[in-house]
Short mmCIF file of C-alpha atoms and ligand atoms in Angstrom, two decimals:
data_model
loop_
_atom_site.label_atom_id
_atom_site.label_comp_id
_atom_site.label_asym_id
_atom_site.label_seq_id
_atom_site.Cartn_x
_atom_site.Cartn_y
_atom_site.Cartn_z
CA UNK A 13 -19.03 4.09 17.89
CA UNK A 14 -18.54 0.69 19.99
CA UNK A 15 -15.67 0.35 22.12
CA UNK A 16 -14.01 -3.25 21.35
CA UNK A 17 -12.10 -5.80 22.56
CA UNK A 18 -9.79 -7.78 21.09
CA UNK A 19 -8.35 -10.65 23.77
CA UNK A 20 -6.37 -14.12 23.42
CA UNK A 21 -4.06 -12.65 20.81
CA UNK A 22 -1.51 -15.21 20.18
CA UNK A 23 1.36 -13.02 17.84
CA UNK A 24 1.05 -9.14 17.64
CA UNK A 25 2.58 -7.72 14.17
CA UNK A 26 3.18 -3.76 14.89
CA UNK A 27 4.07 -2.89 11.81
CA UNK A 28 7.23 -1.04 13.22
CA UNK A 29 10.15 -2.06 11.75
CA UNK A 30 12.29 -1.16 14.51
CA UNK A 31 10.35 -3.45 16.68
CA UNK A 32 7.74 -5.47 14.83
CA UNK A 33 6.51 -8.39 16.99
CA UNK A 34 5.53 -7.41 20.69
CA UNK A 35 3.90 -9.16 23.16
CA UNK A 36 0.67 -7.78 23.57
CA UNK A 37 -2.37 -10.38 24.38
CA UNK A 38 -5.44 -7.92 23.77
CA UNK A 39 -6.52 -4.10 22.70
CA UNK A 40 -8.96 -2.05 23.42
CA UNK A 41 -10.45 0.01 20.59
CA UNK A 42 -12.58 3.30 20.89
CA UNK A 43 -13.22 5.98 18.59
CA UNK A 44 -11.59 4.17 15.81
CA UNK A 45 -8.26 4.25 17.10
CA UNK A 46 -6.49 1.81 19.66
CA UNK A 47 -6.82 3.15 23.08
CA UNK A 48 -4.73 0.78 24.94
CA UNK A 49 -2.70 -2.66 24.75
CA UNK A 50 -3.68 -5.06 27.43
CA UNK A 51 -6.10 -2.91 28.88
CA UNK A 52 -8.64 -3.82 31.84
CA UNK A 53 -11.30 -6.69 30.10
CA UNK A 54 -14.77 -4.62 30.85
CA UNK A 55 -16.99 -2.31 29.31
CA UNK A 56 -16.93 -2.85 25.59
CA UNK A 57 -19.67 -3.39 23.49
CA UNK A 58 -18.36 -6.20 21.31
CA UNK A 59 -15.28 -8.64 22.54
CA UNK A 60 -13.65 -10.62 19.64
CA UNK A 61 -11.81 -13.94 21.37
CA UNK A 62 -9.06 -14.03 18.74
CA UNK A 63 -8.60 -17.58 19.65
CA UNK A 64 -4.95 -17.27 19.36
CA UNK A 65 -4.95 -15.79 16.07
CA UNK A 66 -2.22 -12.88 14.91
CA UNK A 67 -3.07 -9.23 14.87
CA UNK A 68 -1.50 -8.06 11.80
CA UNK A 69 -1.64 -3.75 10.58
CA UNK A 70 -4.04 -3.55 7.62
CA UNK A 71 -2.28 -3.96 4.87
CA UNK A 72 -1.05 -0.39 2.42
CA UNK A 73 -0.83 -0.62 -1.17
CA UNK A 74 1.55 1.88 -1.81
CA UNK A 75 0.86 1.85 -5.48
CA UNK A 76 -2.70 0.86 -7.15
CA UNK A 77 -4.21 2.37 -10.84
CA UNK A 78 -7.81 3.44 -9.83
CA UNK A 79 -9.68 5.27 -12.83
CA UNK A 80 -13.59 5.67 -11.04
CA UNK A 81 -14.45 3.85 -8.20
CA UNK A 82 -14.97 0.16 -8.03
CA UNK A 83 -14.85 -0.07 -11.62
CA UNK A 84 -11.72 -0.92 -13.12
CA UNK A 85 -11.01 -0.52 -17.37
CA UNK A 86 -7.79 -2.18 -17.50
CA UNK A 87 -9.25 -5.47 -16.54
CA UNK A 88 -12.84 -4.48 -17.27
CA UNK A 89 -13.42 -5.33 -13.77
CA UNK A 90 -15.91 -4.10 -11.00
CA UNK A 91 -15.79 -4.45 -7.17
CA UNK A 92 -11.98 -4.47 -7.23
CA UNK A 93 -11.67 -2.62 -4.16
CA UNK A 94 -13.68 -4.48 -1.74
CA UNK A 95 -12.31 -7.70 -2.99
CA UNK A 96 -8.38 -6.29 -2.34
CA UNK A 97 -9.71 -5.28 1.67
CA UNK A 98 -10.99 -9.36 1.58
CA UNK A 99 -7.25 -9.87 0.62
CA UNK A 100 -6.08 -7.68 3.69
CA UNK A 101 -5.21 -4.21 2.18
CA UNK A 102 -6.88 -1.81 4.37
CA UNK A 103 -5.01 1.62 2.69
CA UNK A 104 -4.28 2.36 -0.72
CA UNK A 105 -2.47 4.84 -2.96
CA UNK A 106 -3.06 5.98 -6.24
CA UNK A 107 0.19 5.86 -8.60
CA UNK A 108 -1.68 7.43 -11.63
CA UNK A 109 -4.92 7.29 -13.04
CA UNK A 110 -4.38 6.17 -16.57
CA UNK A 111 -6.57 3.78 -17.77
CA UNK A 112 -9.64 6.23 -18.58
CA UNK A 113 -10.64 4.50 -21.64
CA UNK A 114 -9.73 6.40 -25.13
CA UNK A 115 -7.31 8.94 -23.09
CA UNK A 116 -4.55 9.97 -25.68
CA UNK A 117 -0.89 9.91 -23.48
CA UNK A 118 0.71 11.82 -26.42
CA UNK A 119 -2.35 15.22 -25.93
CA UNK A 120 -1.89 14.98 -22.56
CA UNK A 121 -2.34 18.73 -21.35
CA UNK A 122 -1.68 20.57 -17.65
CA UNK A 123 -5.37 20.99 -17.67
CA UNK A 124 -6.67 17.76 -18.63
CA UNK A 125 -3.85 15.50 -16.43
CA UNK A 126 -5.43 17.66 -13.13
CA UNK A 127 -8.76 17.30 -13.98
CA UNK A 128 -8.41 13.74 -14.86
CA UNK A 129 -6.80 13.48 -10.56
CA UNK A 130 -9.35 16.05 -9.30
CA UNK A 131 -12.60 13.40 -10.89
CA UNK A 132 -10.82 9.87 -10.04
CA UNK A 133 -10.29 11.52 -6.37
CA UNK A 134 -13.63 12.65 -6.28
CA UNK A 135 -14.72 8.90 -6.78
CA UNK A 136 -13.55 7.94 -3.85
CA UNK A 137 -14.03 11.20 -1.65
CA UNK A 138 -12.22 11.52 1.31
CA UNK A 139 -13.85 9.05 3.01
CA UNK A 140 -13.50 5.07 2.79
CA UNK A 141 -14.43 2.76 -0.05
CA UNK A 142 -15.45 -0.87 1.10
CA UNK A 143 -13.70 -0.71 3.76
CA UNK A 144 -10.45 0.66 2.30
CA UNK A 145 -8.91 3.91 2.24
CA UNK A 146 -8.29 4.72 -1.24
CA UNK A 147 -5.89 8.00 -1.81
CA UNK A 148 -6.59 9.22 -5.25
CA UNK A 149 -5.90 12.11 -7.47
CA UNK A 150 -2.60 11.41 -8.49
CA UNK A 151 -1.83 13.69 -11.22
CA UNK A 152 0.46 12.41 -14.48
CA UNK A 153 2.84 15.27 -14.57
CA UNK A 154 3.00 17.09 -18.03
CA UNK A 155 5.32 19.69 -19.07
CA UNK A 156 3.68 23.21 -18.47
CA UNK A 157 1.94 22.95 -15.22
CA UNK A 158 1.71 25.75 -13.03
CA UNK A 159 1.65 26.21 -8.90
CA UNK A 160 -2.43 26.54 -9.48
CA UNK A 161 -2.55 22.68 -10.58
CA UNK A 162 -0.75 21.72 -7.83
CA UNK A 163 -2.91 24.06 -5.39
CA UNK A 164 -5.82 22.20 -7.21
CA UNK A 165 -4.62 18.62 -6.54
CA UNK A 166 -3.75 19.52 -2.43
CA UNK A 167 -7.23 20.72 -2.21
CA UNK A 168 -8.67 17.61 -3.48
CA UNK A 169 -6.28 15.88 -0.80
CA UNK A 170 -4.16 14.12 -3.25
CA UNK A 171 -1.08 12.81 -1.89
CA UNK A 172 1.50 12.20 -4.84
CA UNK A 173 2.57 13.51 -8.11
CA UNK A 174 3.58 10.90 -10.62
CA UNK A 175 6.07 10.72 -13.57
CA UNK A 176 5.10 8.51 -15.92
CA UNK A 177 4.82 10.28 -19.50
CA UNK A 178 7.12 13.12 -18.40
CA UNK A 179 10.20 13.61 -20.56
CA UNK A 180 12.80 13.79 -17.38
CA UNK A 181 15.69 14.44 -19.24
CA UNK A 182 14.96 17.20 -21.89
CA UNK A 183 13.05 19.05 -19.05
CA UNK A 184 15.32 18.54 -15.80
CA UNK A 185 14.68 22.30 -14.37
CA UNK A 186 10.98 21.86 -14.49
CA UNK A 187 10.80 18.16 -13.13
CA UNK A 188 13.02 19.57 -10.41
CA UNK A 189 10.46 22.52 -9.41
CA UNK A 190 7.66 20.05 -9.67
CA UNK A 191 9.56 17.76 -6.86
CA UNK A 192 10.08 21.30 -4.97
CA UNK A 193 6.05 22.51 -5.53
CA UNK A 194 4.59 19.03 -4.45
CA UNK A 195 6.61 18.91 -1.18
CA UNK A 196 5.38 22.53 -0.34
CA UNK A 197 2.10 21.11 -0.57
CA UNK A 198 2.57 18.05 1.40
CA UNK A 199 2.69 16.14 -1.20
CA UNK A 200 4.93 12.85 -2.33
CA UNK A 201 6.95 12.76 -5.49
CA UNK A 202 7.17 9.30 -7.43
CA UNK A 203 8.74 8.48 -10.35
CA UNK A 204 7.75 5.34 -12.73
CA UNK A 205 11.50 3.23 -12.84
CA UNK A 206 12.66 0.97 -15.70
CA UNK A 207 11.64 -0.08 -18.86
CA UNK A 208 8.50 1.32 -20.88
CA UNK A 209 5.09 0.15 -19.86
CA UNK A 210 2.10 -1.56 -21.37
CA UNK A 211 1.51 2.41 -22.50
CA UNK A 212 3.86 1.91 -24.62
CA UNK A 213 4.69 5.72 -23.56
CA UNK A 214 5.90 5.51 -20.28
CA UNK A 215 9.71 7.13 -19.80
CA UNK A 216 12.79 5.13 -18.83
CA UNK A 217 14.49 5.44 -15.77
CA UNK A 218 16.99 4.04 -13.89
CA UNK A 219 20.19 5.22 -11.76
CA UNK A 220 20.96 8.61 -13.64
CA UNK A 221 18.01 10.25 -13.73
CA UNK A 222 16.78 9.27 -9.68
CA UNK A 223 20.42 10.90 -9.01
CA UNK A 224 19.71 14.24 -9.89
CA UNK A 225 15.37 14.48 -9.85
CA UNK A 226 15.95 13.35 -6.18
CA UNK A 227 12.19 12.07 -5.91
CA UNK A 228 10.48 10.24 -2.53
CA UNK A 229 10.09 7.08 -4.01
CA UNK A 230 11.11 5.61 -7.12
CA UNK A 231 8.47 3.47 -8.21
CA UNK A 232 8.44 -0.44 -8.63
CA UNK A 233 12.30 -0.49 -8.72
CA UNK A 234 12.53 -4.26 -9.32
CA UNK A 235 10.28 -3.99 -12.56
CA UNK A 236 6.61 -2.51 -13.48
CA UNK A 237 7.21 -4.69 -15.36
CA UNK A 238 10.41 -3.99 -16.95
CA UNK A 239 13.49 -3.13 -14.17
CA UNK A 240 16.28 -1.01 -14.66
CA UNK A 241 19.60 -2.70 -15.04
CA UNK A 242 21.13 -4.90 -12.25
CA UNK A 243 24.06 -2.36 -11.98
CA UNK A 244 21.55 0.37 -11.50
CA UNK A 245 19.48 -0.96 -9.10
CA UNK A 246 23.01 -1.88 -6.98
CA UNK A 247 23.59 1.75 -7.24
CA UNK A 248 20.31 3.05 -6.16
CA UNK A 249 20.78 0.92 -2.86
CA UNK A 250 24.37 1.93 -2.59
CA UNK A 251 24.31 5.49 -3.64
CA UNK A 252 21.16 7.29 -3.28
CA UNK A 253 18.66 7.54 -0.17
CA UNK A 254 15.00 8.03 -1.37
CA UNK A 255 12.56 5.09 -0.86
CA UNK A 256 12.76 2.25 -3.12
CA UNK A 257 9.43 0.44 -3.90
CA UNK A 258 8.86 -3.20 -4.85
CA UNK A 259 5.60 -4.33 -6.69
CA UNK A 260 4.00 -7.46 -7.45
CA UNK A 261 3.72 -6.43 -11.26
CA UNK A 262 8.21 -6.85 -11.29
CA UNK A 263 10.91 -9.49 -11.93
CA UNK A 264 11.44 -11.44 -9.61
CA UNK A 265 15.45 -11.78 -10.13
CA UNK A 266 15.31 -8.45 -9.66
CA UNK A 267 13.39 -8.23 -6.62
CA UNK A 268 15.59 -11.04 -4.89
CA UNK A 269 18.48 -8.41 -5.92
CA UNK A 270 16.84 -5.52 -4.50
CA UNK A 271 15.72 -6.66 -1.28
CA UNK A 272 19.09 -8.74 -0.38
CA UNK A 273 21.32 -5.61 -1.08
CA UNK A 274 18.93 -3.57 0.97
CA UNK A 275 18.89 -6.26 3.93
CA UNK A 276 23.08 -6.58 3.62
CA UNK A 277 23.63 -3.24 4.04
CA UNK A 278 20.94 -2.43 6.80
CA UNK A 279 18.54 -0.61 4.30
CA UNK A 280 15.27 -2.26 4.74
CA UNK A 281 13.54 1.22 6.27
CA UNK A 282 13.60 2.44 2.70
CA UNK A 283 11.67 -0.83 1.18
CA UNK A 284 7.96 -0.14 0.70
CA UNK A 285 5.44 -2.62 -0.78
CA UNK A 286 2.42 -1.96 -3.40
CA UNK A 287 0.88 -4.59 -6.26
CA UNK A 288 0.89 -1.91 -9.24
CA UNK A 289 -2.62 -3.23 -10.22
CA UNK A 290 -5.17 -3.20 -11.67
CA UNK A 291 -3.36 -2.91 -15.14
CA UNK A 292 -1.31 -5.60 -17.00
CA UNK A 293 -0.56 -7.74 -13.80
CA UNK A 294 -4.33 -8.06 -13.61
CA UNK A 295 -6.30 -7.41 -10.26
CA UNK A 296 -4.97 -9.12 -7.51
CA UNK A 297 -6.93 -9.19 -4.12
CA UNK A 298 -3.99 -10.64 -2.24
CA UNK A 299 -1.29 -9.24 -4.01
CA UNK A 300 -0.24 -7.31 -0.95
CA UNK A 301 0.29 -10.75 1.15
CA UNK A 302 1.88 -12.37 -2.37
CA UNK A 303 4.88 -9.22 -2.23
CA UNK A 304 4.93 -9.88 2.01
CA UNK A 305 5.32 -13.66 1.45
CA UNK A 306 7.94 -13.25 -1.32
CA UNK A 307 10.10 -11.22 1.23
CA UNK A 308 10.05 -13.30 3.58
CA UNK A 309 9.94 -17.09 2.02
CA UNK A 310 12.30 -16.29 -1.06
CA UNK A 311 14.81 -13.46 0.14
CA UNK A 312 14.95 -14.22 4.20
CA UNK A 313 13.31 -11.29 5.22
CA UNK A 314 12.36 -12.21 8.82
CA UNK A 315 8.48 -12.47 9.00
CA UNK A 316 7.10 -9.69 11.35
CA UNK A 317 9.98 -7.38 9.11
CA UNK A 318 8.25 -8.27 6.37
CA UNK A 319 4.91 -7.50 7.09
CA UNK A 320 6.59 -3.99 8.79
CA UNK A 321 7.43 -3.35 5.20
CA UNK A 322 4.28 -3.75 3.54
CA UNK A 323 2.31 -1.73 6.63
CA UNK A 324 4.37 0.79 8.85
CA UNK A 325 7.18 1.39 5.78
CA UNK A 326 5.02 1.77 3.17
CA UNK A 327 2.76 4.39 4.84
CA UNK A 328 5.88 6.29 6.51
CA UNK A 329 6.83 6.94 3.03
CA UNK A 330 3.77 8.45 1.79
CA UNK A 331 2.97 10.37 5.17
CA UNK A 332 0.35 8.17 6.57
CA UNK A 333 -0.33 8.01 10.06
CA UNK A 334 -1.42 4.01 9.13
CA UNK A 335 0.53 0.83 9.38
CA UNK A 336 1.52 0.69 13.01
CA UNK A 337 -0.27 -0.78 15.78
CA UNK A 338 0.14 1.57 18.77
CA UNK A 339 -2.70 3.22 21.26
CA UNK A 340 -3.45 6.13 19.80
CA UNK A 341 -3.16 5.16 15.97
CA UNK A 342 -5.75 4.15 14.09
CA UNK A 343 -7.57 0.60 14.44
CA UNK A 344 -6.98 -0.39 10.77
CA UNK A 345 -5.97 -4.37 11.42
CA UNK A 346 -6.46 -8.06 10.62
CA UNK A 347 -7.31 -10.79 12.67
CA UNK A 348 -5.50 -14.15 10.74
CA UNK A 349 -3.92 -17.21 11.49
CA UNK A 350 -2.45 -20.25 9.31
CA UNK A 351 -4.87 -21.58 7.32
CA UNK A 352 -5.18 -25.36 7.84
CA UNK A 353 -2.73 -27.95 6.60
CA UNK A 354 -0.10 -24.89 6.43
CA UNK A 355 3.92 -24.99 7.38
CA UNK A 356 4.17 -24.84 11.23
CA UNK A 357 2.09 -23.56 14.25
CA UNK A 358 2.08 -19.80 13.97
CA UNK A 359 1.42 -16.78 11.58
CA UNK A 360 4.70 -16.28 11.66
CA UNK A 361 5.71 -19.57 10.81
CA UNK A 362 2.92 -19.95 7.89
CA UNK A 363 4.22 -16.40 6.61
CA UNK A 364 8.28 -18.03 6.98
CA UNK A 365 7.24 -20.98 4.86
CA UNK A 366 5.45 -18.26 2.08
CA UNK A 367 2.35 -19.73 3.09
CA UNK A 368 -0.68 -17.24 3.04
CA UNK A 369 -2.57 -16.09 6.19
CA UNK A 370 -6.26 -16.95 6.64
CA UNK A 371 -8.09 -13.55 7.35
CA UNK A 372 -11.05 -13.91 9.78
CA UNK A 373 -11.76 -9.89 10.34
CA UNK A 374 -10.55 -6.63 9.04
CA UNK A 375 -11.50 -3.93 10.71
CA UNK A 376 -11.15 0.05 9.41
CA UNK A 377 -10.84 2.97 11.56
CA UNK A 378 -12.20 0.48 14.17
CA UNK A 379 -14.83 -0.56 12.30
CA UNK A 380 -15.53 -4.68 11.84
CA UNK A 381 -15.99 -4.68 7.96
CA UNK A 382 -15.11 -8.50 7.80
CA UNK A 383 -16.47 -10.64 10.33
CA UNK A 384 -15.23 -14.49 10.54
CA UNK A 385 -14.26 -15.61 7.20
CA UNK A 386 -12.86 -13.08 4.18
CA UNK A 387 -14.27 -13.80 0.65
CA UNK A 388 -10.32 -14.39 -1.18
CA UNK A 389 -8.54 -16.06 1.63
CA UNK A 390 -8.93 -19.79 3.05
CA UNK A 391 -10.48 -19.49 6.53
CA UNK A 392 -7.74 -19.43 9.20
CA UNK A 393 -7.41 -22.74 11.37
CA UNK A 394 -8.08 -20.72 14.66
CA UNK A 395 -11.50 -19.34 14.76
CA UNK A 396 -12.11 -16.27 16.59
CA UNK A 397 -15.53 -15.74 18.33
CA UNK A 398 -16.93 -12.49 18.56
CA UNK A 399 -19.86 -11.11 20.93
CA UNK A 400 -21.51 -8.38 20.53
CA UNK A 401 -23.57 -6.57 22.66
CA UNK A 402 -23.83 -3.29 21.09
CA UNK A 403 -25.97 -2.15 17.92
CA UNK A 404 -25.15 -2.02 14.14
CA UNK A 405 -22.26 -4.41 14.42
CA UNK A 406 -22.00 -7.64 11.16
CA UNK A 407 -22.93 -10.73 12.22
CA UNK A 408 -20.17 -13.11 11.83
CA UNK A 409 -19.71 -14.67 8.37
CA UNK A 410 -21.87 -12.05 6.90
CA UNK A 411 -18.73 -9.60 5.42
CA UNK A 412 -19.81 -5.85 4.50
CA UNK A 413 -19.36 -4.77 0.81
CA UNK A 414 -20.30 -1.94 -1.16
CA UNK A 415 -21.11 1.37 0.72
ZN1 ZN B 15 2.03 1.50 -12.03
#
């Protein structure tokens, strides 16, 4: 694999909430993971002049509907995947597989709810998908399941459990040991929130029921698409702990309520970011920058915090070693800058304004899968150069697709 180096960084995102804007002018990448910040400026095999431009985390998608692949039935779509790493997500995770065409929610059986997670994960394998990391399998809880389904989903490396469909209330002990047998496994619990969705069968939730199923994350809490109540989601903030996800697919009054009460009362660790597509929303490639941009230009979420919460939060919370920029994590980034004729100098500035980023590269793993100018964004008004010197490596302007 070539070693790399990136040089004449001009803003540094870590993803870290805690500290998300450091000083750092180039990296060194080898073996796809950062080796070092600022390290010495020979022996690499391809040297990207960033011109200036931010580093930014890859992006992570906390909560995407795959059903097989690059192929999409909500939207009757293909190549959805590759286009959403041209928007900057570099890491997704599957909420639910639901939109297998013809499946009947009300014969949903233990059997057929794994199987349907065990094939959508196998779509993807364990490996990436243009570019992205796609975490699949994410079963649709059912009454009836047993500890073998679950054994069955951790062995096809799923990483959540969903309620969508489940009847919470008239089955509390259950839901409860289903929270219990995921985390023995590793495994997330997330729960849909609010109103009923375009299923028409989805369960509501709001305040009462998070309070005693005590999930990870409560799903789009601001609306997917319909929100609980503004008194609930007050007392989520206020009165419970588990991590509260926004989505692009919400309201936005509700969002605006959501994030300000977290951000008032020093609660924006729990925030994580996904666009809940494709499904009713549509499929939006740069959904993840839309939900970054509405943080920050709409409910004063400083800029490097808010691209912390769409990267280093949002893969915290589903056990991801992702998000953060660090030597020894992996090199899952973007090279962007403002894209020209945008609100002041710098990324951050552009991102302050709502403005959205131009992406030159995304790498994965340390891979260059973009090189010079994504396919959804404007180009950036800095323009990196990149020489190579090694084998196998994109020409610039030439972005990788399909595998
Ligand atoms: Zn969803």
């Amino acid at each position: 694999m070539p070693r790399i180096l990136i040089t004449n960084i001009g803003e540094f995102f870590t993803g870290d909430l805690a500290e998300p804007i450091q000083a750092v002018q180039s990296i060194a990448i080898a073996d796809g993971r950062i080796e070092a910040f600022d390290p010495p400026q020979d022996g690499y095999n391809v040297v990207i002049d960033a011109g200036g431009s931010a580093v930014v985390p890859g992006l992570i998608d906390g909560h995407v509907h795959p059903v097989l692949g690059e192929w999409t039935p909500a939207q009757d779509a293909i190549g959805w995947v590759g286009n959403y790493l041209h928007g900057g997500t570099t890491t997704m995770l599957s909420a639910g597989e639901l939109h297998a065409p013809g499946l009947d929610y009300g014969a949903l059986t233990p059997d057929l709810v794994t199987s349907l997670a065990v094939v959508t994960a196998s779509t993807f394998g364990s490996q990436r998908w243009s570019g992205v990391k796609v975490h699949a399998g994410t079963v649709l809880l059912v009454p009836g399941m047993t500890e073998a389904h679950f054994d069955r989903l951790a062995a096809v490396g799923a990483r959540l459990v969903k309620f969508l469909f489940y009847p919470l209330e008239s089955h509390r002990d259950e839901a409860s040991r289903y929270v219990a047998w995921a985390r023995a496994r590793g495994l997330r619990s997330k729960v849909h929130t609010g109103g009923v969705s375009r299923s028409g069968l989805s369960q509501i939730c709001g305040y009462d029921t998070l309070s005693w199923l005590q999930p990870d994350i409560a799903a789009h809490v601001s609306g997917g698409p319909i929100p609980m109540s503004d008194h609930d989601i007050d007392r989520v903030v206020d009165d419970l702990s588990m991590t509260l996800e926004m989505c692009s697919s919400g309201n936005y009054g509700s969002g605006v309520r959501l994030v300000n009460r977290l951000r008032e009362s020093g609660q924006l660790h729990r925030l994580t970011l996904g666009s809940d597509t494709p499904g009713g929303t549509g499929i939006i490639p740069r959904g993840m920058w839309r939900n970054i941009l509405f943080l920050a230009s709409v409910c004063g979420v400083p800029a490097a915090e808010a691209v912390a919460i769409g990267t280093g939060n949002t893969a915290r919370a589903h056990g991801l070693d992702v998000g953060i920029l660090a030597p020894g994590r992996p090199a899952d980034l973007l090279i962007c800058g403002p894209v020209e004729g945008s609100a002041g100098t710098t990324l951050s500035d552009a991102i302050t304004h709502g403005d959205l980023p131009g992406i030159s590269h995304v790498l994965t793993a340390g891979e260059i899968i973009v090189a010079g100018r994504s396919r959804q964004t404007p180009p950036s008004r800095l323009k990196p150069v990149m020489t190579c010197c090694g084998q196998g490596m994109p020409a610039a302007g030439t972005p990788t697709t399909q595998p």
